[in-house]
mmCIF file of C-alpha atoms in Angstrom:
data_model
loop_
_atom_site.group_PDB
_atom_site.id
_atom_site.type_symbol
_atom_site.label_atom_id
_atom_site.label_comp_id
_atom_site.label_asym_id
_atom_site.label_seq_id
_atom_site.Cartn_x
_atom_site.Cartn_y
_atom_site.Cartn_z
ATOM 1 C CA MET K 1 0.981 5.462 11.338
ATOM 2 C CA LEU K 2 0.958 8.467 9.001
ATOM 3 C CA LYS K 3 4.745 8.403 8.758
ATOM 4 C CA SER K 4 4.732 4.764 7.642
ATOM 5 C CA LEU K 5 2.038 5.570 5.072
ATOM 6 C CA ASP K 6 4.130 8.440 3.681
ATOM 7 C CA TRP K 7 7.124 6.096 3.459
ATOM 8 C CA SER K 8 5.149 3.417 1.616
ATOM 9 C CA GLU K 9 3.784 6.043 -0.773
ATOM 10 C CA LYS K 10 7.317 7.176 -1.624
ATOM 11 C CA GLU K 11 8.417 3.568 -2.122
ATOM 12 C CA GLY K 12 5.407 3.003 -4.378
ATOM 13 C CA VAL K 13 6.389 5.951 -6.586
ATOM 14 C CA GLU K 14 9.903 4.540 -6.982
ATOM 15 C CA LEU K 15 8.500 1.111 -7.889
ATOM 16 C CA LEU K 16 6.291 2.571 -10.631
ATOM 17 C CA ASP K 17 9.274 2.281 -12.991
ATOM 18 C CA ILE K 18 8.653 -1.490 -13.022
ATOM 19 C CA PRO K 19 5.005 -2.364 -13.899
ATOM 20 C CA PRO K 20 4.882 -5.797 -12.154
ATOM 21 C CA LEU K 21 6.184 -4.304 -8.913
ATOM 22 C CA ALA K 22 3.779 -1.376 -9.249
ATOM 23 C CA VAL K 23 0.860 -3.794 -9.589
ATOM 24 C CA LEU K 24 2.095 -5.828 -6.618
ATOM 25 C CA CYS K 25 2.536 -2.680 -4.528
ATOM 26 C CA ALA K 26 -0.965 -1.462 -5.394
ATOM 27 C CA SER K 27 -2.409 -4.897 -4.564
ATOM 28 C CA MET K 28 -0.653 -4.952 -1.185
ATOM 29 C CA LYS K 29 -1.933 -1.463 -0.364
ATOM 30 C CA LEU K 30 -5.482 -2.498 -1.311
ATOM 31 C CA ILE K 31 -5.245 -5.655 0.823
ATOM 32 C CA LEU K 32 -3.939 -3.647 3.789
ATOM 33 C CA LYS K 33 -6.800 -1.156 3.431
ATOM 34 C CA ILE K 34 -9.324 -4.026 3.405
ATOM 35 C CA ILE K 35 -7.716 -5.607 6.481
ATOM 36 C CA ASN K 36 -7.765 -2.266 8.322
ATOM 37 C CA ALA K 37 -11.424 -1.778 7.399
ATOM 38 C CA ILE K 38 -12.340 -5.251 8.683
ATOM 39 C CA GLN K 39 -10.415 -4.697 11.924
ATOM 40 C CA SER K 40 -12.147 -1.339 12.505
ATOM 41 C CA ILE K 41 -15.557 -3.020 12.032
ATOM 42 C CA ILE K 42 -14.849 -5.870 14.459
#
């Protein structure tokens, strides 16, 4: 799990060169965090 997070973080840094993709990447990360939080509660 940590390895995949590190990979996505590196990808996110590369995508920061293009604002729209950076925003999309940040949104996806936020959505995934929310989903994980909901799953941990249930």
